[in-house]
mmCIF file of C-alpha atoms and ligand atoms in Angstrom:
data_model
loop_
_atom_site.group_PDB
_atom_site.id
_atom_site.type_symbol
_atom_site.label_atom_id
_atom_site.label_comp_id
_atom_site.label_asym_id
_atom_site.label_seq_id
_atom_site.Cartn_x
_atom_site.Cartn_y
_atom_site.Cartn_z
ATOM 1 C CA MET A 1 -23.507 26.083 1.485
ATOM 2 C CA THR A 2 -21.503 23.707 3.604
ATOM 3 C CA ALA A 3 -20.450 20.202 2.781
ATOM 4 C CA ARG A 4 -21.414 17.558 5.287
ATOM 5 C CA THR A 5 -18.916 14.873 6.257
ATOM 6 C CA ARG A 6 -19.429 11.963 8.641
ATOM 7 C CA ALA A 7 -19.943 13.336 12.142
ATOM 8 C CA ASP A 8 -18.535 10.158 13.715
ATOM 9 C CA LEU A 9 -15.108 10.898 12.225
ATOM 10 C CA GLU A 10 -14.693 13.855 14.584
ATOM 11 C CA SER A 11 -14.062 11.509 17.492
ATOM 12 C CA LEU A 12 -11.509 9.524 15.510
ATOM 13 C CA PRO A 13 -7.961 9.712 16.858
ATOM 14 C CA GLY A 14 -5.443 10.358 14.092
ATOM 15 C CA TYR A 15 -2.708 7.791 13.513
ATOM 16 C CA ILE A 16 0.424 9.151 15.200
ATOM 17 C CA PRO A 17 3.468 8.478 13.035
ATOM 18 C CA GLY A 18 6.909 8.331 14.613
ATOM 19 C CA ARG A 19 8.539 11.766 14.581
ATOM 20 C CA SER A 20 11.511 12.557 12.377
ATOM 21 C CA ILE A 21 13.847 15.170 13.819
ATOM 22 C CA PRO A 22 16.879 16.218 11.751
ATOM 23 C CA GLY A 23 20.114 15.021 13.332
ATOM 24 C CA ALA A 24 18.352 12.817 15.871
ATOM 25 C CA VAL A 25 18.443 9.023 16.148
ATOM 26 C CA LYS A 26 15.027 7.727 15.098
ATOM 27 C CA LEU A 27 13.908 4.698 17.078
ATOM 28 C CA ALA A 28 10.197 5.425 16.830
ATOM 29 C CA SER A 29 8.711 3.425 13.964
ATOM 30 C CA ASN A 30 10.179 -0.101 14.092
ATOM 31 C CA GLU A 31 11.998 0.458 10.831
ATOM 32 C CA MET A 32 15.244 -1.228 9.785
ATOM 33 C CA SER A 33 18.150 1.150 10.287
ATOM 34 C CA ALA A 34 20.038 -0.284 7.315
ATOM 35 C CA GLY A 35 18.923 0.885 3.868
ATOM 36 C CA PRO A 36 17.880 -1.455 1.055
ATOM 37 C CA LEU A 37 20.518 -3.764 -0.458
ATOM 38 C CA PRO A 38 22.048 -2.566 -3.770
ATOM 39 C CA SER A 39 20.182 -5.170 -5.814
ATOM 40 C CA VAL A 40 16.872 -3.937 -4.399
ATOM 41 C CA VAL A 41 17.739 -0.321 -5.180
ATOM 42 C CA ALA A 42 18.615 -1.410 -8.735
ATOM 43 C CA ALA A 43 15.239 -3.143 -9.125
ATOM 44 C CA ILE A 44 13.451 -0.005 -7.932
ATOM 45 C CA ARG A 45 15.508 2.097 -10.367
ATOM 46 C CA ASP A 46 14.656 -0.219 -13.258
ATOM 47 C CA ALA A 47 10.971 -0.161 -12.358
ATOM 48 C CA ALA A 48 11.077 3.638 -12.186
ATOM 49 C CA ALA A 49 11.583 3.760 -15.962
ATOM 50 C CA GLY A 50 8.138 2.191 -16.403
ATOM 51 C CA VAL A 51 5.976 4.276 -14.119
ATOM 52 C CA ASN A 52 4.075 5.824 -17.032
ATOM 53 C CA ARG A 53 2.239 2.472 -17.062
ATOM 54 C CA TYR A 54 -0.241 1.318 -14.419
ATOM 55 C CA PRO A 55 1.035 -1.378 -12.084
ATOM 56 C CA ASP A 56 -0.088 -4.988 -12.492
ATOM 57 C CA ASN A 57 -3.354 -4.736 -10.534
ATOM 58 C CA GLY A 58 -3.211 -8.374 -9.469
ATOM 59 C CA ALA A 59 0.556 -8.246 -8.748
ATOM 60 C CA GLY A 60 0.728 -11.649 -10.463
ATOM 61 C CA ALA A 61 4.490 -12.156 -10.237
ATOM 62 C CA LEU A 62 4.601 -11.268 -6.553
ATOM 63 C CA VAL A 63 1.540 -13.362 -5.695
ATOM 64 C CA ASP A 64 2.981 -16.398 -7.493
ATOM 65 C CA ARG A 65 6.322 -15.941 -5.808
ATOM 66 C CA LEU A 66 4.791 -15.660 -2.324
ATOM 67 C CA ALA A 67 2.507 -18.617 -2.970
ATOM 68 C CA ALA A 68 5.478 -20.795 -3.948
ATOM 69 C CA ARG A 69 7.494 -19.615 -0.979
ATOM 70 C CA LEU A 70 4.680 -20.249 1.508
ATOM 71 C CA ASP A 71 3.602 -23.436 -0.267
ATOM 72 C CA VAL A 72 -0.031 -22.406 -0.746
ATOM 73 C CA PRO A 73 -2.084 -21.916 -3.923
ATOM 74 C CA PRO A 74 -1.879 -18.388 -5.417
ATOM 75 C CA SER A 75 -5.620 -18.038 -4.766
ATOM 76 C CA HIS A 76 -4.797 -17.961 -1.035
ATOM 77 C CA ILE A 77 -2.545 -14.896 -1.295
ATOM 78 C CA SER A 78 -3.658 -11.261 -1.190
ATOM 79 C CA VAL A 79 -1.218 -8.380 -1.458
ATOM 80 C CA GLY A 80 -1.797 -4.777 -0.523
ATOM 81 C CA ALA A 81 -0.287 -1.351 0.032
ATOM 82 C CA GLY A 82 1.253 -2.323 3.359
ATOM 83 C CA SER A 83 -0.293 -4.868 5.682
ATOM 84 C CA VAL A 84 -2.182 -2.041 7.365
ATOM 85 C CA ALA A 85 -4.169 -1.752 4.113
ATOM 86 C CA LEU A 86 -4.856 -5.483 4.350
ATOM 87 C CA CYS A 87 -6.011 -5.051 7.975
ATOM 88 C CA GLN A 88 -8.518 -2.494 6.700
ATOM 89 C CA GLN A 89 -9.557 -4.743 3.817
ATOM 90 C CA LEU A 90 -10.141 -7.593 6.286
ATOM 91 C CA VAL A 91 -12.501 -5.391 8.307
ATOM 92 C CA GLN A 92 -14.269 -4.308 5.119
ATOM 93 C CA ALA A 93 -14.476 -7.906 3.934
ATOM 94 C CA THR A 94 -15.980 -9.237 7.166
ATOM 95 C CA CYS A 95 -18.019 -6.476 8.825
ATOM 96 C CA THR A 96 -21.131 -4.420 8.263
ATOM 97 C CA PRO A 97 -22.077 -1.648 10.766
ATOM 98 C CA THR A 98 -23.805 -4.113 13.095
ATOM 99 C CA ASP A 99 -20.755 -6.400 13.292
ATOM 100 C CA GLU A 100 -17.749 -6.166 15.597
ATOM 101 C CA VAL A 101 -13.990 -6.451 15.504
ATOM 102 C CA LEU A 102 -12.253 -7.740 18.642
ATOM 103 C CA PHE A 103 -8.664 -7.086 19.635
ATOM 104 C CA ALA A 104 -6.437 -6.776 22.665
ATOM 105 C CA TRP A 105 -5.515 -3.387 24.055
ATOM 106 C CA ARG A 106 -2.937 -2.090 23.979
ATOM 107 C CA SER A 107 -2.073 -3.412 20.555
ATOM 108 C CA PHE A 108 -1.443 -2.033 17.064
ATOM 109 C CA GLU A 109 -2.875 1.472 17.082
ATOM 110 C CA ALA A 110 -4.234 1.149 13.552
ATOM 111 C CA TYR A 111 -6.862 -1.449 14.620
ATOM 112 C CA PRO A 112 -9.277 0.953 16.355
ATOM 113 C CA ILE A 113 -8.790 3.595 13.671
ATOM 114 C CA ILE A 114 -9.463 1.422 10.651
ATOM 115 C CA THR A 115 -12.366 -0.297 12.382
ATOM 116 C CA GLN A 116 -14.036 3.041 13.006
ATOM 117 C CA VAL A 117 -13.244 4.297 9.506
ATOM 118 C CA VAL A 118 -14.878 1.215 8.012
ATOM 119 C CA GLY A 119 -17.834 1.795 10.312
ATOM 120 C CA ALA A 120 -17.829 -1.468 12.253
ATOM 121 C CA GLY A 121 -18.153 -1.843 16.006
ATOM 122 C CA GLN A 122 -15.198 -2.746 18.205
ATOM 123 C CA ARG A 123 -14.528 -4.485 21.483
ATOM 124 C CA THR A 124 -11.210 -4.611 23.291
ATOM 125 C CA VAL A 125 -9.790 -6.895 25.973
ATOM 126 C CA PRO A 126 -7.006 -5.559 28.205
ATOM 127 C CA LEU A 127 -3.586 -7.177 28.053
ATOM 128 C CA ARG A 128 -2.624 -9.251 31.100
ATOM 129 C CA SER A 129 -0.387 -7.709 33.733
ATOM 130 C CA ASP A 130 2.631 -9.266 31.980
ATOM 131 C CA HIS A 131 1.665 -7.211 28.867
ATOM 132 C CA SER A 132 0.659 -10.292 26.846
ATOM 133 C CA HIS A 133 -2.616 -11.243 25.179
ATOM 134 C CA ASP A 134 -5.381 -12.548 27.430
ATOM 135 C CA LEU A 135 -6.685 -15.132 24.984
ATOM 136 C CA ASP A 136 -9.158 -16.598 27.514
ATOM 137 C CA GLY A 137 -10.539 -13.123 28.059
ATOM 138 C CA MET A 138 -10.757 -12.614 24.323
ATOM 139 C CA LEU A 139 -12.580 -15.889 23.841
ATOM 140 C CA ASN A 140 -15.102 -14.818 26.475
ATOM 141 C CA ALA A 141 -15.510 -11.448 24.745
ATOM 142 C CA ILE A 142 -16.622 -13.001 21.458
ATOM 143 C CA THR A 143 -20.340 -12.366 20.881
ATOM 144 C CA PRO A 144 -22.757 -13.307 18.100
ATOM 145 C CA VAL A 145 -21.808 -10.074 16.279
ATOM 146 C CA THR A 146 -18.031 -10.678 16.374
ATOM 147 C CA ARG A 147 -16.758 -11.261 12.842
ATOM 148 C CA LEU A 148 -13.025 -10.601 13.074
ATOM 149 C CA VAL A 149 -10.388 -10.992 15.820
ATOM 150 C CA PHE A 150 -6.921 -9.490 15.490
ATOM 151 C CA VAL A 151 -4.160 -11.286 17.381
ATOM 152 C CA CYS A 152 -0.969 -9.298 16.965
ATOM 153 C CA ASN A 153 1.846 -11.812 17.460
ATOM 154 C CA PRO A 154 4.373 -10.566 18.530
ATOM 155 C CA ASN A 155 2.319 -7.702 19.908
ATOM 156 C CA ASN A 156 3.045 -4.109 18.936
ATOM 157 C CA PRO A 157 3.934 -2.207 21.124
ATOM 158 C CA THR A 158 4.680 -4.598 24.014
ATOM 159 C CA GLY A 159 6.778 -7.150 22.085
ATOM 160 C CA THR A 160 5.155 -10.069 23.921
ATOM 161 C CA ALA A 161 4.137 -13.210 22.047
ATOM 162 C CA VAL A 162 1.532 -15.914 22.504
ATOM 163 C CA ARG A 163 2.759 -19.521 22.612
ATOM 164 C CA ARG A 164 1.717 -22.346 20.342
ATOM 165 C CA ASP A 165 -0.354 -24.237 22.933
ATOM 166 C CA GLU A 166 -2.399 -21.204 24.020
ATOM 167 C CA LEU A 167 -2.961 -20.043 20.443
ATOM 168 C CA VAL A 168 -3.999 -23.501 19.249
ATOM 169 C CA ALA A 169 -6.438 -23.811 22.161
ATOM 170 C CA PHE A 170 -7.854 -20.384 21.303
ATOM 171 C CA LEU A 171 -8.242 -21.145 17.586
ATOM 172 C CA ASP A 172 -9.900 -24.474 18.373
ATOM 173 C CA ALA A 173 -12.443 -22.739 20.603
ATOM 174 C CA VAL A 174 -13.326 -19.749 18.410
ATOM 175 C CA PRO A 175 -16.925 -20.163 17.274
ATOM 176 C CA ASP A 176 -17.986 -20.686 13.701
ATOM 177 C CA GLY A 177 -18.297 -17.549 11.606
ATOM 178 C CA VAL A 178 -15.426 -15.673 13.258
ATOM 179 C CA LEU A 179 -12.202 -15.009 11.350
ATOM 180 C CA VAL A 180 -8.926 -14.757 13.304
ATOM 181 C CA ALA A 181 -6.229 -12.539 11.775
ATOM 182 C CA LEU A 182 -2.750 -13.377 13.048
ATOM 183 C CA ASP A 183 -0.846 -10.140 12.465
ATOM 184 C CA GLU A 184 2.751 -11.295 12.114
ATOM 185 C CA ALA A 185 4.397 -8.025 11.059
ATOM 186 C CA TYR A 186 7.392 -8.989 13.245
ATOM 187 C CA ARG A 187 7.528 -12.737 12.544
ATOM 188 C CA GLU A 188 11.094 -12.601 11.174
ATOM 189 C CA PHE A 189 12.371 -11.392 14.566
ATOM 190 C CA VAL A 190 10.936 -14.336 16.525
ATOM 191 C CA THR A 191 13.676 -16.585 17.879
ATOM 192 C CA ASP A 192 11.706 -18.519 20.525
ATOM 193 C CA PRO A 193 10.559 -21.886 19.096
ATOM 194 C CA ALA A 194 7.534 -21.866 21.424
ATOM 195 C CA VAL A 195 6.077 -18.960 19.409
ATOM 196 C CA PRO A 196 4.256 -20.550 16.474
ATOM 197 C CA ASP A 197 4.615 -19.617 12.828
ATOM 198 C CA GLY A 198 1.063 -18.619 11.900
ATOM 199 C CA MET A 199 1.439 -20.440 8.593
ATOM 200 C CA GLU A 200 1.513 -23.834 10.354
ATOM 201 C CA LEU A 201 -1.756 -23.013 12.080
ATOM 202 C CA TYR A 202 -3.313 -21.549 8.947
ATOM 203 C CA ARG A 203 -2.740 -24.703 6.901
ATOM 204 C CA HIS A 204 -5.142 -26.780 8.953
ATOM 205 C CA ARG A 205 -7.870 -24.193 9.479
ATOM 206 C CA ASP A 206 -10.340 -22.254 7.397
ATOM 207 C CA ASN A 207 -10.868 -19.433 9.918
ATOM 208 C CA VAL A 208 -7.293 -18.093 10.084
ATOM 209 C CA VAL A 209 -5.544 -15.366 8.093
ATOM 210 C CA VAL A 210 -1.811 -14.648 8.421
ATOM 211 C CA LEU A 211 -0.675 -11.058 7.774
ATOM 212 C CA ARG A 212 2.923 -10.207 6.915
ATOM 213 C CA THR A 213 4.754 -7.146 5.642
ATOM 214 C CA PHE A 214 7.872 -6.068 3.759
ATOM 215 C CA SER A 215 8.045 -2.922 5.927
ATOM 216 C CA LYS A 216 9.897 -4.307 8.903
ATOM 217 C CA ALA A 217 12.321 -7.224 8.290
ATOM 218 C CA TYR A 218 12.654 -6.431 4.593
ATOM 219 C CA GLY A 219 13.268 -2.735 5.126
ATOM 220 C CA LEU A 220 10.705 -1.447 2.597
ATOM 221 C CA ALA A 221 8.535 0.686 4.895
ATOM 222 C CA GLY A 222 8.611 3.621 2.490
ATOM 223 C CA LEU A 223 7.272 1.628 -0.443
ATOM 224 C CA ARG A 224 4.149 0.081 1.143
ATOM 225 C CA VAL A 225 3.781 -3.615 0.468
ATOM 226 C CA GLY A 226 2.316 -6.355 2.606
ATOM 227 C CA TYR A 227 0.590 -9.682 2.071
ATOM 228 C CA CYS A 228 -1.664 -12.207 3.680
ATOM 229 C CA ALA A 229 -2.361 -15.893 3.382
ATOM 230 C CA ALA A 230 -6.084 -16.520 3.671
ATOM 231 C CA PRO A 231 -8.565 -19.290 2.886
ATOM 232 C CA GLU A 232 -9.677 -18.883 -0.714
ATOM 233 C CA PRO A 233 -13.128 -17.318 -0.095
ATOM 234 C CA VAL A 234 -11.574 -14.848 2.362
ATOM 235 C CA ALA A 235 -8.750 -13.926 -0.027
ATOM 236 C CA ALA A 236 -11.322 -13.393 -2.784
ATOM 237 C CA SER A 237 -13.334 -11.021 -0.548
ATOM 238 C CA VAL A 238 -10.189 -9.179 0.536
ATOM 239 C CA ASN A 239 -9.284 -8.700 -3.126
ATOM 240 C CA LYS A 240 -12.740 -7.294 -3.876
ATOM 241 C CA VAL A 241 -12.201 -4.363 -1.506
ATOM 242 C CA PHE A 242 -8.656 -3.656 -2.769
ATOM 243 C CA VAL A 243 -8.373 -0.050 -3.995
ATOM 244 C CA PRO A 244 -7.492 -0.557 -7.674
ATOM 245 C CA PHE A 245 -3.788 -0.125 -8.526
ATOM 246 C CA SER A 246 -2.914 0.840 -4.942
ATOM 247 C CA LEU A 247 0.042 -1.574 -4.834
ATOM 248 C CA ASN A 248 2.468 0.413 -6.982
ATOM 249 C CA SER A 249 4.939 -1.016 -9.452
ATOM 250 C CA LEU A 250 8.082 0.072 -7.555
ATOM 251 C CA ALA A 251 6.837 -1.728 -4.454
ATOM 252 C CA GLN A 252 6.085 -4.891 -6.434
ATOM 253 C CA ALA A 253 9.559 -4.873 -8.013
ATOM 254 C CA ALA A 254 11.278 -4.171 -4.698
ATOM 255 C CA ALA A 255 9.385 -6.950 -2.913
ATOM 256 C CA LEU A 256 10.399 -9.476 -5.581
ATOM 257 C CA ALA A 257 14.020 -8.315 -5.458
ATOM 258 C CA SER A 258 13.992 -8.553 -1.656
ATOM 259 C CA LEU A 259 12.822 -12.156 -1.837
ATOM 260 C CA ASP A 260 15.838 -12.842 -4.093
ATOM 261 C CA VAL A 261 18.141 -11.747 -1.264
ATOM 262 C CA GLU A 262 16.080 -13.181 1.542
ATOM 263 C CA ASP A 263 19.066 -14.839 3.239
ATOM 264 C CA GLU A 264 20.829 -11.501 3.597
ATOM 265 C CA MET A 265 17.664 -9.861 4.910
ATOM 266 C CA LEU A 266 17.186 -12.594 7.485
ATOM 267 C CA ALA A 267 20.847 -12.306 8.527
ATOM 268 C CA ARG A 268 20.148 -8.628 9.221
ATOM 269 C CA CYS A 269 17.192 -9.670 11.353
ATOM 270 C CA ARG A 270 19.461 -11.971 13.374
ATOM 271 C CA ALA A 271 21.781 -9.037 14.029
ATOM 272 C CA VAL A 272 18.785 -6.999 15.207
ATOM 273 C CA THR A 273 17.542 -9.747 17.522
ATOM 274 C CA ALA A 274 21.026 -10.124 19.045
ATOM 275 C CA GLU A 275 21.010 -6.387 19.699
ATOM 276 C CA ARG A 276 17.467 -6.607 21.112
ATOM 277 C CA ASP A 277 18.566 -9.194 23.636
ATOM 278 C CA ARG A 278 21.650 -7.147 24.552
ATOM 279 C CA VAL A 279 19.596 -3.950 24.998
ATOM 280 C CA THR A 280 17.046 -5.838 27.105
ATOM 281 C CA THR A 281 19.778 -7.230 29.371
ATOM 282 C CA GLU A 282 21.327 -3.782 29.819
ATOM 283 C CA LEU A 283 17.989 -2.137 30.580
ATOM 284 C CA LEU A 284 17.133 -4.821 33.145
ATOM 285 C CA ALA A 285 20.531 -4.279 34.779
ATOM 286 C CA MET A 286 19.742 -0.549 34.993
ATOM 287 C CA GLY A 287 16.560 -1.329 36.869
ATOM 288 C CA TYR A 288 13.983 -0.880 34.127
ATOM 289 C CA PRO A 289 11.128 -3.370 33.996
ATOM 290 C CA VAL A 290 11.336 -4.838 30.463
ATOM 291 C CA PRO A 291 9.075 -7.630 29.218
ATOM 292 C CA ARG A 292 10.889 -10.095 26.941
ATOM 293 C CA SER A 293 10.518 -8.839 23.368
ATOM 294 C CA HIS A 294 10.040 -11.123 20.366
ATOM 295 C CA ALA A 295 10.150 -8.240 17.868
ATOM 296 C CA ASN A 296 12.562 -5.480 16.767
ATOM 297 C CA PHE A 297 11.692 -3.127 19.625
ATOM 298 C CA VAL A 298 11.482 -3.123 23.402
ATOM 299 C CA TRP A 299 8.674 -1.909 25.648
ATOM 300 C CA LEU A 300 9.160 0.034 28.840
ATOM 301 C CA PRO A 301 5.918 -0.018 30.851
ATOM 302 C CA LEU A 302 6.554 3.355 32.505
ATOM 303 C CA GLY A 303 2.920 4.341 33.003
ATOM 304 C CA GLU A 304 2.542 8.024 33.831
ATOM 305 C CA GLN A 305 6.292 8.529 33.417
ATOM 306 C CA ALA A 306 6.285 7.607 29.727
ATOM 307 C CA VAL A 307 5.924 11.236 28.651
ATOM 308 C CA VAL A 308 8.736 12.470 30.928
ATOM 309 C CA PHE A 309 10.968 9.649 29.738
ATOM 310 C CA ASN A 310 10.243 10.666 26.147
ATOM 311 C CA GLU A 311 11.256 14.269 26.896
ATOM 312 C CA HIS A 312 14.434 12.989 28.504
ATOM 313 C CA CYS A 313 15.272 10.940 25.394
ATOM 314 C CA LEU A 314 14.511 13.880 23.090
ATOM 315 C CA GLY A 315 17.002 15.874 25.159
ATOM 316 C CA HIS A 316 19.558 13.242 24.130
ATOM 317 C CA LYS A 317 18.407 13.531 20.489
ATOM 318 C CA ILE A 318 16.787 10.120 20.581
ATOM 319 C CA VAL A 319 13.289 9.842 19.134
ATOM 320 C CA ILE A 320 11.297 7.000 20.693
ATOM 321 C CA ARG A 321 7.557 6.300 20.672
ATOM 322 C CA PRO A 322 5.736 7.243 23.872
ATOM 323 C CA PHE A 323 2.206 6.042 24.621
ATOM 324 C CA PRO A 324 1.103 8.543 27.268
ATOM 325 C CA GLY A 325 0.031 6.937 30.523
ATOM 326 C CA ASP A 326 1.149 3.528 29.352
ATOM 327 C CA GLY A 327 4.740 3.125 28.267
ATOM 328 C CA ALA A 328 7.416 3.774 25.699
ATOM 329 C CA ARG A 329 8.404 1.695 22.698
ATOM 330 C CA ILE A 330 11.983 1.833 21.486
ATOM 331 C CA THR A 331 12.988 0.357 18.131
ATOM 332 C CA ILE A 332 16.233 -1.604 17.976
ATOM 333 C CA GLY A 333 18.543 0.210 15.582
ATOM 334 C CA ASP A 334 22.182 -0.415 14.724
ATOM 335 C CA PRO A 335 24.645 -0.885 17.602
ATOM 336 C CA ALA A 336 25.692 2.796 17.691
ATOM 337 C CA GLU A 337 22.064 3.952 17.777
ATOM 338 C CA ASN A 338 21.231 1.469 20.515
ATOM 339 C CA GLU A 339 24.253 2.607 22.492
ATOM 340 C CA ALA A 340 23.083 6.215 22.227
ATOM 341 C CA PHE A 341 19.699 5.170 23.569
ATOM 342 C CA LEU A 342 21.240 3.141 26.400
ATOM 343 C CA THR A 343 23.335 6.160 27.392
ATOM 344 C CA ALA A 344 20.152 8.240 27.601
ATOM 345 C CA ALA A 345 18.381 5.491 29.559
ATOM 346 C CA ARG A 346 21.283 5.226 32.005
ATOM 347 C CA GLY A 347 20.977 8.943 32.720
ATOM 348 C CA TRP A 348 17.294 8.883 33.607
ATOM 349 C CA PRO A 349 16.994 9.377 37.353
ATOM 350 C CA ALA A 350 13.535 7.901 37.770
ATOM 351 C CA ARG A 351 14.407 4.454 36.464
ATOM 352 C CA ARG A 352 14.672 2.906 39.918
ATOM 353 C CA GLY A 353 11.515 4.554 41.098
ATOM 354 C CA GLN A 354 13.012 7.890 42.141
ATOM 355 C CA PRO A 355 10.862 10.847 41.126
ATOM 356 C CA PRO A 356 12.002 12.438 37.852
ATOM 357 C CA MET A 357 14.257 15.452 38.372
HETATM 358 C C1 PLP B 1 4.081 -2.081 11.155
HETATM 359 C C2 PLP B 1 2.904 -2.954 11.393
HETATM 360 C C3 PLP B 1 2.036 -3.346 10.383
HETATM 361 C C4 PLP B 1 2.039 -2.924 8.998
HETATM 362 O O1 PLP B 1 2.893 -2.248 8.396
HETATM 363 P P1 PLP B 1 2.763 -1.874 6.877
HETATM 364 O O2 PLP B 1 3.875 -0.921 6.730
HETATM 365 O O3 PLP B 1 1.428 -1.282 6.637
HETATM 366 O O4 PLP B 1 2.944 -3.148 6.124
HETATM 367 C C5 PLP B 1 1.000 -4.216 10.658
HETATM 368 N N1 PLP B 1 0.817 -4.652 11.881
HETATM 369 C C6 PLP B 1 1.609 -4.299 12.883
HETATM 370 C C7 PLP B 1 1.340 -4.843 14.211
HETATM 371 C C8 PLP B 1 2.662 -3.429 12.677
HETATM 372 O O5 PLP B 1 3.408 -3.062 13.706
#
């Protein structure tokens, strides 16, 4: 007797997590290099004493806190076990097997995976040659079966961002019945005022969802907590497909404690963005092509050389994130980590177009 599982899952690419190699500098997963602040660790420790109890399924305290902070009613907030869980819930909440999700490619690698897992169709639109979203192309790719569009802003892994005027024009033109999810996992690293805060756009529209996470700027990647602001009927549907109790009590406590020290967290983000701009300048001076990043990582569009570059970095005990055939994404760490990466980058012979040695 054999058990039968879904045949279509065989073709599903697995999510590739950033590698962890003992003793190496890890710049592969867009994490914060600095650990949680002492007050956040204390909140996690206090919550640990209560883990014999189920978590608050509705995460009431966290939802109320986020609603107040974002100035929206609590009924517009959904929380989940990381914003990747909310991405999946959005697909589940909007699509049946005959419907489609639309997104740019290359973008967040979870989009194609979760879309296929949920069983919806998908359509992708290539990034422009400057590695940014082709919103006109995406608008043209919307069909009567499109239900959900992901716009990752800033885009993972290229770091590019769409500007207010192009995004507003896109949102104004999206047909009725299509939900646009602005995935702002890296919002706290945006320093360019021309890149809009999705919340300003969300407030005046009923077809926009804004996704955020505590994993990146707030340094809680290991605990899994994210949130979205969504029009009330959308938030209600997203909550219906929430896996019960999947947002654990330690994560809820840590998220609340992190909001208490938000100023310190945002100061850390400013230090990261200063380093990002320094690393970008240095890489450009070395001859690498580097699109301007609005996130906590940089993108090197190395094409076929991405894999060789990755091997070179591993030889320097630096773990980056290669996307074979496409490019390499390097997270901005602390200054010493970034310096170690820059030293490796300086020593790569092919950076000015010479063949790799
Ligand atoms: C990291 C990331 C997320 C989500 O991270 P979680 O840890 O699941 O909150 C969502 N979108 C993008 C584009 C990301 O890079």
